[in-house]
XYZ file of C-alpha atoms in Angstrom:
718
model
C 17.621 67.952 4.756
C 18.618 64.672 3.109
C 16.645 65.552 -0.021
C 18.448 68.881 -0.474
C 21.801 67.201 0.105
C 20.977 64.647 -2.614
C 19.785 67.352 -5.018
C 22.968 69.374 -4.497
C 25.285 66.408 -5.100
C 23.271 64.361 -7.569
C 26.102 63.621 -10.015
C 28.440 62.471 -7.267
C 25.756 60.261 -5.698
C 24.860 58.648 -9.034
C 28.531 57.996 -9.760
C 29.042 56.504 -6.299
C 25.873 54.437 -6.723
C 27.131 52.965 -9.981
C 30.511 52.247 -8.359
C 28.813 50.568 -5.387
C 26.654 48.474 -7.727
C 29.714 47.333 -9.692
C 31.580 46.490 -6.488
C 28.533 44.652 -5.130
C 28.300 42.718 -8.379
C 31.927 41.622 -8.173
C 31.859 40.945 -4.428
C 28.466 39.225 -4.548
C 29.412 37.071 -7.538
C 30.913 34.530 -5.168
C 27.833 34.436 -2.972
C 26.164 31.538 -4.782
C 29.129 29.212 -4.272
C 29.503 30.321 -0.639
C 25.907 29.437 0.255
C 25.073 26.177 1.992
C 22.894 23.240 1.074
C 20.407 22.135 3.722
C 18.382 19.070 4.524
C 14.927 18.966 6.066
C 16.104 18.245 9.596
C 15.446 19.565 13.101
C 18.656 20.098 15.117
C 18.484 18.551 18.586
C 15.470 16.391 17.781
C 15.074 12.686 18.510
C 15.700 11.736 14.888
C 18.947 13.732 14.840
C 20.146 11.962 17.976
C 19.449 8.638 16.270
C 21.360 9.768 13.178
C 24.370 10.687 15.310
C 24.212 7.381 17.207
C 24.000 5.306 14.029
C 27.001 7.092 12.548
C 29.090 7.042 15.715
C 28.383 3.550 17.057
C 27.289 1.549 14.016
C 29.056 3.356 11.149
C 25.827 3.429 9.187
C 22.694 5.486 8.742
C 19.558 5.894 6.690
C 20.451 5.295 3.046
C 20.702 8.607 1.204
C 22.040 7.087 -2.042
C 20.480 4.434 -4.263
C 21.371 2.586 -7.444
C 18.521 1.110 -9.465
C 19.891 -1.889 -11.339
C 17.840 -3.179 -14.280
C 18.599 -6.509 -15.944
C 18.960 -6.026 -19.689
C 17.895 -9.629 -20.208
C 16.211 -12.046 -17.825
C 15.925 -11.401 -14.076
C 18.167 -10.024 -11.340
C 18.731 -13.569 -10.008
C 20.480 -14.730 -13.178
C 24.219 -15.416 -12.718
C 25.405 -12.582 -14.980
C 23.173 -9.957 -13.345
C 23.945 -11.215 -9.825
C 27.680 -11.017 -10.538
C 27.289 -7.469 -11.862
C 25.147 -6.490 -8.864
C 27.631 -7.840 -6.350
C 30.483 -6.042 -8.101
C 28.538 -2.781 -8.125
C 27.818 -3.128 -4.407
C 31.506 -3.621 -3.609
C 32.489 -0.731 -5.876
C 29.995 1.623 -4.270
C 30.987 0.569 -0.739
C 34.629 1.431 -1.438
C 33.932 4.681 -3.296
C 35.526 7.656 -1.557
C 32.937 9.430 0.582
C 30.591 6.433 0.932
C 30.347 4.967 4.419
C 28.418 1.746 3.779
C 26.563 -0.003 0.959
C 24.286 -3.011 0.740
C 22.044 -4.527 -1.889
C 19.603 -7.206 -2.918
C 22.516 -9.522 -3.567
C 24.451 -8.819 -0.348
C 21.449 -9.033 1.990
C 20.217 -12.502 1.177
C 17.950 -11.437 -1.700
C 15.028 -9.925 0.277
C 11.848 -9.266 -1.681
C 11.842 -5.642 -0.569
C 14.956 -4.876 -2.623
C 13.655 -6.578 -5.776
C 10.881 -5.436 -8.080
C 7.770 -7.547 -8.364
C 8.616 -8.605 -11.914
C 12.158 -9.581 -10.884
C 13.843 -7.365 -13.487
C 15.099 -4.657 -11.136
C 16.903 -4.537 -7.811
C 18.277 -1.851 -5.529
C 21.680 -1.066 -4.106
C 21.454 1.295 -1.136
C 24.247 3.293 0.473
C 24.900 5.697 3.316
C 27.161 8.655 2.684
C 28.148 10.464 5.900
C 28.464 14.215 6.145
C 26.242 17.245 5.784
C 24.356 18.236 2.658
C 27.279 20.283 1.351
C 29.655 17.330 1.567
C 27.262 14.855 -0.046
C 25.512 17.003 -2.673
C 28.304 19.382 -3.609
C 31.438 17.251 -3.143
C 30.415 13.600 -3.568
C 27.448 13.352 -5.933
C 28.782 15.450 -8.845
C 31.408 12.754 -9.415
C 29.555 9.689 -8.105
C 26.398 10.132 -10.177
C 28.083 10.161 -13.600
C 30.478 7.417 -12.490
C 27.649 4.989 -11.653
C 25.157 5.997 -14.343
C 26.110 3.311 -16.822
C 25.038 0.503 -19.088
C 26.893 -2.787 -19.409
C 26.171 -6.047 -21.199
C 24.222 -7.318 -18.196
C 22.631 -4.295 -16.494
C 21.600 -0.652 -16.720
C 22.330 1.469 -13.638
C 20.688 4.729 -12.553
C 21.516 6.847 -9.473
C 18.986 8.132 -6.951
C 18.595 8.668 -3.228
C 17.244 11.562 -1.177
C 20.379 13.664 -1.522
C 20.481 13.114 -5.280
C 16.820 14.158 -5.501
C 17.451 17.457 -3.762
C 20.732 18.009 -5.587
C 18.791 17.822 -8.841
C 16.085 20.027 -7.290
C 18.692 22.668 -6.448
C 20.168 22.537 -9.945
C 16.768 22.736 -11.616
C 15.640 25.557 -9.317
C 18.721 27.586 -10.164
C 18.060 27.140 -13.875
C 14.393 28.058 -13.392
C 15.269 31.207 -11.476
C 17.796 32.366 -14.033
C 15.372 31.726 -16.885
C 12.621 33.561 -15.012
C 14.894 36.538 -14.343
C 15.752 36.753 -18.043
C 12.025 36.785 -18.750
C 11.139 39.184 -15.935
C 13.484 42.049 -16.803
C 12.136 42.798 -20.304
C 8.550 42.306 -19.096
C 9.048 44.679 -16.176
C 10.730 47.238 -18.420
C 7.846 47.033 -20.885
C 5.247 47.434 -18.128
C 7.125 50.359 -16.625
C 7.290 52.072 -19.998
C 3.533 51.564 -20.349
C 2.933 53.006 -16.850
C 5.295 55.962 -17.197
C 4.867 56.565 -20.937
C 8.563 57.516 -20.851
C 11.608 55.261 -21.240
C 14.032 57.155 -18.982
C 12.121 56.674 -15.694
C 11.468 53.044 -16.704
C 15.202 52.431 -17.106
C 16.191 54.033 -13.812
C 13.439 52.141 -11.967
C 14.710 48.824 -13.354
C 18.177 50.010 -12.368
C 17.025 50.351 -8.755
C 15.727 46.777 -8.912
C 19.092 45.547 -10.165
C 20.846 47.613 -7.496
C 18.687 45.876 -4.863
C 19.603 42.442 -6.237
C 23.341 43.135 -6.409
C 23.356 44.855 -3.036
C 21.490 42.032 -1.319
C 23.844 39.397 -2.747
C 26.820 41.401 -1.493
C 25.250 41.672 1.974
C 24.581 37.927 1.994
C 28.231 37.336 1.139
C 29.069 39.099 4.398
C 26.457 37.146 6.360
C 27.909 33.854 5.102
C 31.134 34.654 6.955
C 29.256 34.279 10.265
C 26.539 31.679 9.677
C 25.163 29.173 7.176
C 22.837 30.601 4.532
C 20.819 28.347 2.229
C 21.262 28.487 -1.539
C 17.554 29.257 -1.890
C 18.165 32.590 -0.139
C 19.842 33.809 -3.316
C 16.709 32.935 -5.274
C 14.581 35.009 -2.905
C 17.059 37.865 -3.250
C 16.594 37.764 -7.024
C 12.799 37.797 -7.092
C 12.301 40.210 -4.189
C 15.122 42.499 -5.284
C 13.466 43.229 -8.606
C 10.014 43.401 -7.021
C 10.782 45.720 -4.117
C 13.190 47.857 -6.125
C 10.498 48.449 -8.734
C 7.795 48.974 -6.083
C 9.750 51.634 -4.252
C 11.007 53.146 -7.482
C 7.449 53.571 -8.733
C 6.404 55.299 -5.560
C 9.309 57.745 -5.643
C 8.906 58.530 -9.359
C 5.137 59.072 -9.031
C 5.696 61.425 -6.101
C 8.429 63.318 -7.981
C 6.102 63.791 -10.954
C 3.399 65.048 -8.631
C 5.747 67.608 -7.101
C 6.792 68.818 -10.561
C 3.140 69.189 -11.576
C 2.645 71.245 -8.448
C 4.993 73.843 -9.879
C 8.081 73.074 -7.799
C 11.557 73.434 -9.266
C 13.481 70.213 -9.801
C 15.730 70.556 -6.689
C 12.697 71.394 -4.519
C 10.744 68.516 -6.037
C 13.582 66.142 -5.160
C 13.703 67.418 -1.585
C 9.931 67.150 -1.123
C 9.913 63.685 -2.696
C 12.576 62.396 -0.317
C 10.799 63.934 2.677
C 7.381 62.523 1.774
C 7.896 59.403 -0.324
C 11.197 58.547 1.349
C 9.507 58.343 4.736
C 6.814 56.065 3.319
C 9.391 53.834 1.625
C 11.265 53.605 4.922
C 8.106 52.508 6.729
C 7.234 50.070 3.979
C 10.690 48.555 4.032
C 10.465 48.237 7.783
C 7.247 46.239 7.546
C 8.662 43.862 4.923
C 11.919 43.401 6.848
C 10.032 42.850 10.103
C 7.741 40.270 8.487
C 10.660 38.254 7.150
C 12.899 38.669 10.191
C 10.460 36.654 12.327
C 11.726 33.589 10.470
C 14.731 33.838 12.790
C 12.617 32.202 15.512
C 12.969 28.907 13.654
C 16.013 26.830 14.610
C 16.345 25.640 11.012
C 19.049 27.177 8.795
C 16.828 26.721 5.724
C 14.115 29.067 7.023
C 16.459 31.460 8.850
C 18.226 32.028 5.547
C 15.135 33.704 4.120
C 15.206 36.200 6.987
C 18.780 37.157 6.106
C 17.879 37.460 2.427
C 14.720 39.467 3.100
C 16.419 42.010 5.361
C 19.326 42.321 2.888
C 16.939 42.988 -0.007
C 15.010 45.611 1.957
C 18.198 47.435 2.970
C 19.478 47.555 -0.602
C 16.094 48.517 -2.078
C 15.452 51.284 0.462
C 18.916 52.799 -0.043
C 18.493 52.632 -3.808
C 15.006 54.190 -3.764
C 15.671 56.958 -1.211
C 19.215 57.980 -2.150
C 20.279 56.789 -5.597
C 16.943 57.199 -7.393
C 16.275 60.814 -6.226
C 19.761 61.742 -7.427
C 19.011 60.210 -10.829
C 15.681 62.065 -10.955
C 17.484 65.315 -10.248
C 19.662 64.708 -13.321
C 16.709 63.689 -15.492
C 14.528 66.555 -14.338
C 11.427 67.173 -16.447
C 12.288 64.286 -18.779
C 10.504 61.920 -16.377
C 7.175 63.749 -16.712
C 4.367 62.032 -18.513
C 3.617 63.293 -22.017
C 0.192 64.774 -22.598
C -2.360 66.160 -20.162
C -2.729 64.604 -16.725
C -6.353 64.180 -15.608
C -7.490 65.638 -12.325
C -7.488 63.251 -9.386
C -11.237 63.646 -8.921
C -11.873 62.710 -12.552
C -10.144 59.332 -12.340
C -11.543 55.830 -12.006
C -10.231 55.215 -8.489
C -11.776 58.343 -7.017
C -15.223 57.558 -8.388
C -14.886 53.870 -7.504
C -13.955 54.657 -3.893
C -16.882 57.065 -3.538
C -19.257 54.500 -5.048
C -18.063 51.791 -2.665
C -18.302 54.111 0.347
C -21.889 55.034 -0.537
C -22.950 51.365 -0.342
C -20.431 49.819 2.080
C -22.480 46.800 3.114
C -23.347 45.717 -0.423
C -19.842 46.067 -1.843
C -18.088 44.961 1.324
C -20.322 41.927 1.738
C -19.797 40.814 -1.860
C -16.002 41.220 -1.623
C -15.908 39.388 1.710
C -17.974 36.503 0.313
C -15.610 36.134 -2.646
C -12.547 36.129 -0.391
C -14.029 33.579 2.006
C -15.034 31.340 -0.896
C -11.548 31.482 -2.408
C -9.918 30.836 0.948
C -12.237 28.003 2.037
C -10.106 25.152 0.615
C -7.414 25.989 3.182
C -9.645 24.459 5.863
C -8.677 21.082 4.387
C -4.921 21.684 4.349
C -2.739 18.659 4.967
C 0.925 19.268 5.679
C 3.160 16.513 4.394
C 6.696 15.589 3.473
C 8.480 16.409 0.197
C 9.801 13.703 -2.090
C 11.084 13.314 -5.636
C 7.781 14.513 -7.079
C 8.877 18.102 -6.519
C 10.875 17.449 -9.704
C 9.432 17.229 -13.222
C 8.904 13.802 -14.765
C 11.885 14.429 -17.045
C 14.366 14.552 -14.130
C 16.490 11.367 -13.836
C 15.901 11.010 -10.081
C 12.152 11.413 -10.567
C 12.138 8.746 -13.288
C 14.025 6.372 -10.997
C 11.519 6.723 -8.169
C 8.546 6.487 -10.498
C 9.859 3.025 -11.351
C 10.444 2.194 -7.687
C 6.907 3.245 -6.723
C 5.416 1.240 -9.567
C 7.532 -1.889 -9.222
C 8.706 -2.344 -5.615
C 6.527 -3.366 -2.650
C 8.532 -1.308 -0.125
C 11.020 1.566 -0.281
C 13.760 0.412 2.091
C 15.435 3.814 2.000
C 12.402 5.085 3.931
C 12.805 2.665 6.820
C 12.383 3.897 10.390
C 15.582 3.297 12.352
C 15.222 2.499 16.066
C 18.153 2.711 18.486
C 17.761 1.093 21.901
C 19.616 1.184 25.186
C 19.655 -1.713 27.628
C 17.940 -4.150 25.256
C 18.666 -7.856 24.821
C 17.502 -10.272 22.103
C 14.995 -11.704 24.590
C 13.458 -8.302 25.330
C 13.680 -7.150 21.716
C 11.609 -10.060 20.363
C 8.169 -9.122 21.792
C 8.795 -5.441 21.032
C 9.682 -6.194 17.399
C 6.605 -8.398 17.100
C 4.409 -5.578 18.437
C 5.907 -3.153 15.927
C 5.251 -5.544 13.054
C 1.541 -5.573 13.900
C 1.161 -1.836 13.309
C -0.913 -0.950 10.234
C 1.343 -0.233 7.286
C 4.443 -2.070 8.573
C 5.798 -4.528 6.026
C 8.651 -5.974 8.097
C 10.672 -5.394 11.237
C 14.329 -6.489 11.317
C 16.064 -6.977 14.656
C 18.815 -8.998 16.286
C 16.080 -11.308 17.547
C 14.787 -12.056 14.069
C 12.673 -10.578 11.312
C 8.925 -10.141 11.631
C 6.611 -9.707 8.690
C 2.941 -8.797 8.690
C 2.592 -9.399 12.412
C 3.963 -12.967 12.357
C 7.511 -14.131 12.871
C 8.964 -16.413 10.229
C 11.476 -18.624 12.010
C 13.143 -19.986 8.904
C 12.017 -17.776 6.059
C 11.898 -13.990 5.760
C 10.219 -12.428 2.722
C 10.225 -15.770 0.972
C 13.967 -16.447 1.373
C 15.896 -18.661 3.749
C 16.512 -16.784 7.021
C 19.918 -18.442 7.457
C 21.200 -16.186 4.644
C 20.479 -13.191 6.865
C 21.605 -14.382 10.305
C 24.909 -12.509 10.233
C 23.223 -9.400 8.951
C 20.559 -9.502 11.667
C 23.133 -10.131 14.350
C 25.009 -7.037 13.246
C 21.942 -4.952 14.031
C 22.927 -5.062 17.705
C 20.683 -2.918 19.882
C 18.719 -1.428 17.020
C 15.730 -2.294 14.864
C 14.660 -1.390 11.344
C 10.951 -0.877 10.624
C 10.067 -1.128 6.936
C 6.768 0.607 6.085
C 4.675 -0.187 3.058
C 4.712 2.299 0.215
C 0.981 2.890 0.642
C 1.357 3.857 4.324
C 4.252 6.167 3.515
C 2.191 7.920 0.875
C -0.921 8.186 3.043
C 0.395 9.053 6.503
C 4.137 8.780 7.079
C 4.086 11.068 10.108
C 1.233 9.095 11.657
C 3.254 5.893 11.322
C 6.269 7.503 12.984
C 4.093 8.558 15.922
C 2.570 5.072 16.193
C 6.025 3.480 16.211
C 7.178 5.875 18.921
C 4.051 5.129 20.959
C 4.584 1.327 21.135
C 5.620 0.483 24.742
C 9.147 -0.896 25.087
C 10.866 -2.523 28.106
C 13.965 -0.426 27.392
C 14.892 3.041 26.158
C 14.296 3.507 22.444
C 14.457 6.427 20.006
C 13.222 6.571 16.403
C 15.049 8.076 13.461
C 15.372 7.486 9.753
C 14.132 9.601 6.879
C 10.386 9.556 7.784
C 11.186 10.455 11.404
C 13.564 13.241 10.366
C 10.964 14.821 8.122
C 8.296 14.369 10.794
C 10.432 16.113 13.411
C 11.171 18.899 10.931
C 7.498 19.340 10.090
C 6.507 19.328 13.758
C 9.244 21.822 14.557
C 8.004 24.139 11.821
C 4.289 23.902 12.564
C 4.797 24.290 16.328
C 6.276 27.752 15.722
C 3.423 28.965 13.522
C 1.418 30.693 16.303
C 4.542 32.496 17.501
C 5.464 33.569 13.965
C 1.974 34.912 13.314
C 1.872 36.766 16.631
C 5.288 38.334 16.089
C 4.469 39.534 12.576
C 1.198 41.080 13.706
C 2.804 42.703 16.762
C 5.773 44.182 14.918
C 3.767 45.552 12.001
C 1.114 46.844 14.400
C 3.749 48.877 16.228
C 5.202 50.225 12.988
C 1.803 51.328 11.691
C 1.011 52.964 15.021
C 4.267 54.900 14.846
C 3.316 56.085 11.368
C -0.369 56.894 11.927
C -0.777 57.399 15.674
C -3.902 55.245 15.441
C -4.886 51.907 16.962
C -7.757 51.320 14.542
C -5.671 51.591 11.349
C -3.269 48.785 12.347
C -6.193 46.592 13.418
C -7.912 47.044 10.057
C -4.640 46.394 8.241
C -4.175 43.121 10.108
C -7.715 41.978 9.325
C -7.364 42.835 5.645
C -4.019 41.075 5.407
C -5.425 37.885 6.899
C -8.248 37.928 4.353
C -5.764 38.479 1.529
C -3.500 35.638 2.645
C -6.420 33.230 3.046
C -6.931 33.393 -0.716
C -3.294 32.503 -1.311
C -3.444 29.513 1.026
C -6.761 28.401 -0.414
C -5.199 28.369 -3.869
C -2.241 26.318 -2.591
C -4.561 23.640 -1.257
C -6.898 23.674 -4.248
C -4.137 23.462 -6.833
C -1.119 21.789 -5.248
C -2.721 19.555 -2.622
C -5.923 18.565 -4.389
C -4.326 18.652 -7.847
C -6.700 20.924 -9.773
C -4.989 22.268 -12.935
C -1.984 20.017 -12.288
C -2.012 18.873 -15.915
C -2.036 22.434 -17.170
C 0.736 23.498 -14.792
C 2.812 20.366 -15.307
C 3.302 18.837 -11.834
C 2.281 15.752 -9.870
C 0.132 16.409 -6.761
C 1.041 14.429 -3.650
C -2.038 15.178 -1.560
C -0.165 17.378 0.918
C 1.776 20.637 1.216
C 5.319 20.904 2.553
C 5.029 23.472 5.395
C 8.185 25.538 4.800
C 6.988 27.106 1.535
C 3.634 28.389 2.881
C 5.425 29.886 5.884
C 7.873 31.682 3.615
C 5.013 32.868 1.407
C 3.082 34.040 4.454
C 5.970 36.225 5.621
C 6.637 37.677 2.151
C 2.973 38.244 1.327
C 2.217 39.775 4.716
C 5.093 42.193 4.303
C 4.077 43.136 0.763
C 0.433 43.568 1.783
C 1.561 45.948 4.496
C 3.697 47.578 1.812
C 0.581 48.600 -0.105
C -1.272 49.408 3.113
C 1.476 51.856 4.051
C 1.336 53.507 0.607
C -2.428 54.006 0.824
C -2.592 55.007 4.483
C 0.230 57.506 4.045
C -1.670 59.394 1.327
C -5.011 59.151 3.120
C -3.384 60.413 6.322
C -1.837 63.316 4.405
C -5.259 64.300 3.106
C -6.811 63.913 6.555
C -4.108 66.050 8.168
C -4.649 68.676 5.451
C -8.454 68.775 5.484
C -9.529 67.220 8.798
C -12.300 65.359 6.931
C -12.152 61.653 7.846
C -14.444 60.575 4.979
C -13.486 62.896 2.114
C -9.814 62.136 2.680
C -10.344 58.449 1.837
C -11.262 58.680 -1.885
C -8.733 61.485 -2.381
C -5.936 59.462 -0.783
C -6.939 56.332 -2.694
C -7.138 58.243 -5.984
C -3.598 59.574 -5.472
C -2.070 56.226 -4.506
C -4.227 53.501 -6.111
C -2.803 53.939 -9.642
C 0.649 53.487 -8.145
C -0.397 50.477 -6.063
C -2.132 48.917 -9.077
C 0.905 49.394 -11.301
C 3.269 48.100 -8.624
C 1.030 45.104 -7.931
C 0.720 44.238 -11.623
C 4.486 44.367 -12.115
C 5.218 42.410 -8.939
C 2.547 39.822 -9.807
C 4.087 39.359 -13.253
C 7.505 38.974 -11.622
C 6.257 36.211 -9.344
C 4.058 34.587 -11.988
C 7.055 33.913 -14.205
C 8.294 31.460 -11.573
C 5.213 29.345 -12.168
C 6.874 28.403 -15.475
C 9.630 26.631 -13.532
C 9.937 22.869 -13.298
C 10.210 22.594 -9.494
C 6.930 22.424 -7.574
C 8.214 24.732 -4.814
C 8.744 27.486 -7.387
C 5.324 26.945 -8.938
C 3.744 27.308 -5.496
C 5.692 30.492 -4.823
C 4.878 31.980 -8.217
C 1.154 31.214 -8.351
C 0.420 31.839 -4.677
C 2.255 35.152 -4.493
C 0.896 36.477 -7.792
C -2.668 35.678 -6.727
C -2.204 37.196 -3.261
C -0.785 40.413 -4.725
C -3.565 40.823 -7.288
C -6.320 40.134 -4.765
C -4.707 42.518 -2.305
C -4.488 45.345 -4.832
C -8.091 44.916 -6.051
C -10.627 43.445 -3.632
C -8.700 44.355 -0.485
C -7.386 47.853 -1.208
C -10.021 48.794 -3.801
C -13.126 47.637 -1.927
C -12.680 46.518 1.669
C -10.254 49.258 2.694
C -12.602 52.142 1.771
C -15.553 50.185 3.191
C -13.914 49.774 6.594
C -12.692 53.368 6.634
C -16.203 54.537 5.776
C -17.695 52.488 8.617
C -15.066 53.616 11.123
C -15.276 57.293 10.158
C -13.291 59.598 12.477
C -12.389 56.562 14.619
C -9.914 55.553 11.873
C -7.333 57.787 13.534
C -8.337 57.142 17.157
C -5.990 56.227 19.968
C -6.399 56.677 23.754
C -4.933 59.868 25.166
C -1.846 58.223 26.727
C -0.946 56.636 23.372
C -1.492 59.922 21.549
C 1.005 61.525 23.905
C 3.368 58.616 23.323
C 3.010 59.021 19.565
C 3.843 62.712 19.804
C 7.043 61.752 21.611
C 8.233 58.764 19.548
C 6.001 58.690 16.477
C 7.619 59.029 13.063
C 6.009 62.104 11.558
C 7.088 64.881 9.242
C-alpha cells in the first residue's frame, strides 16, 4: 500500500524530501551551539554532595583551573618571580567568573606547588558553575588572557576544565575532517559496488538526509533536556553509516525486483513491502540498543540515546520513503551494467555450502580465532581520563607533561573531605591515620598538616608551619588529602576507597576530582549488567516478532557477544596495554575509561543485529518459500551476503577514518567499531551463522505452540 502510494507520487515525495532536508539543515544548524558540555560526575553521589558543600559553605572547591608559571631566569623564589607570581594570583582571584585562587607564593611556599628543580610553580583556582559556564563562557577569554610571557615569567593555562575544553575543540575538528574524508570515500565505494553513479549519489543523499534530520530532531530534544556536544558527533558518523546501510539494502532489493521482470512501479511497491519491513526491523534493533543508555543517570551517556534514536528515525524515513521515490524516478538507470551471475554461481553460495558440509571444522576454527582475539579483555582495567586523551601537541597536554615530570604531587587532584561535628582535637588522630595510607603525600587540616605518616609541628614540606597557620585554620571542618602522583596513576579509585574506609569519630564525606571520577566510574559500571540484559531482552523480542522463532534470537545473541568480544579485546590490547600506540599516535595510560566501551557496545550490538536482520530476513523468505531448513540457508546468505559485505566495508571505512583523529576517545571508537564490523561481516555471518543454522536444522524456526499462536496474533509478517 505504502509502496504504491510512493510510486504514484514519486516527484512530489522527492521534492518534499529535498525541502525537508533543507529545512532540517537550517533548523539543525543551531544544534551544535545549543548542546551542553558535561563533566564526568554522578548526580546525587557523595562527591557531588561534597562539591555542593564546599561551594555553599566554604566558597571554594576542587581546583579546575591552573596556571603553570616558569621562571625565565633563576628560580621561583627569586624576588622578581615571586612578585610576578603574587600579582598573577591576585589577578586570577579577581577575574570575573573565578571564585578563589591560591598559589605557591600565597600558601607559604609548599613543596607540592613547586617543581623539584625550583624553576616552576603552580597557581590553582576554583571556578564555580557547570561545564557550560566554565568551558564555554569563562575559559575562551581567560585562557588567552593569562597565556603570556613577561620579563620574569612564562605562564601557561591548564586545569581539568581546560583539558576537556581543548578535547571538545579537537574532537569537533577531528569529526569534521573525518566527515570530509568519509563522503568521497563512501561515494567511491558505492560506485564500485553499484557500478553506476546515480544509485551511489542517491544513497549518499540518504546518508546526508539522516544526518540533517537527526540534528534537527536533537534541536527539538534540547528544548526539554540537556544533550551533550558529543551527541552531534555520533549523529554525524551514524547518520552516514546507517543511511548508506539502509540505502544499499533498498537499492539491492529494487534491482532484484527489476531483474525479476517487474515494472518499475511494481518493483518500487515490492521493494517497500519487503526491504522496507526489514529496514524497519533493523532500525528498531539499533534504536533499542542505544535507547538502553537512558538507564544511566548521566547526561553524557543519555545524550547518545537521544542521538541514536534520532539517527534511526531519520535514516528509516529516508530509506523507506524518500529513496523508493527517487528509485521510481531513476527507474532502470540504477541497474548494474553487464550480466548478473546466478545466485548459485556466486562465492557466498558456495562458501556457505562448504562451511555447512564441515560445520565443526570451520566453526571450531572461527570460534578459536574469535576467542583468541577477545582474550585480552579478561585483563581490562577501567580507569579515569586525564589530559593524555589529547595529543602531545595540545597546550594543556604539554602543561601536564611538565607537571608530571617535575612536580612531586598534583594538588589539583587532592581528595576533599567535609566533616560534621568535628573539632581540632578529634580531627588530629583522624588526619594522622589518613596520612599513613599508602600513596598519601600530605594531609592538611585545622589541627595541622601531616606528611608521610608523621606530624611536623613546626615545619610542613620543608617550610615553616607558622606561614600556614591562617590557611590551615580556614580549613574549618574539612581536610585535604594530597596523594602522590604515582598512586594517582596506579590506583586513584583504590585510594579514594581507602580514604573513605578510614574510621572517623564524626561524619565525613569525600569529594574532589579523584572521588568524582570514582563515583562516576562506579555509577557507570554498576549499570552494566542491567544495560546488557535490557539490550538482549529488547532485541530478542524484536527478532521473535520478525521470525516467530526462539532459537534464531538466541543464536543472534550468542554471535553478537562473540563479535563484541573481539572489539573489547582490541581496546585492551591497543589502548590499555599500548600495543601500536606509536603507530597510532597516542599515550597509553594503562586503563580504559568506561563510558566509551559502553557506547561502543550499544552501537556495535545494534549494528550486528542490523546485519543479522538482513540475513535472517532473506533466509526466512527462502524457508517460507521452499520449506527446506537447510537449503534455504546458502540461498538466503547468497542473496544478502554481498549486500552485508558491501555495507560492512563502507561502514568500517566510515568508522576507521575517526582513528586518524587526535583524541584518544575517537581513536578507540574508530578502531574498535571498524574491527567489530569487519569481524561480524566475515567470521560471524560468513562462518558461524551458517554453522549454527546447519547444526540446528529445522529447529532454527522453532517456538512452543503458545508462542507460535502469539506470533500469529502480534508478529510482524507480510
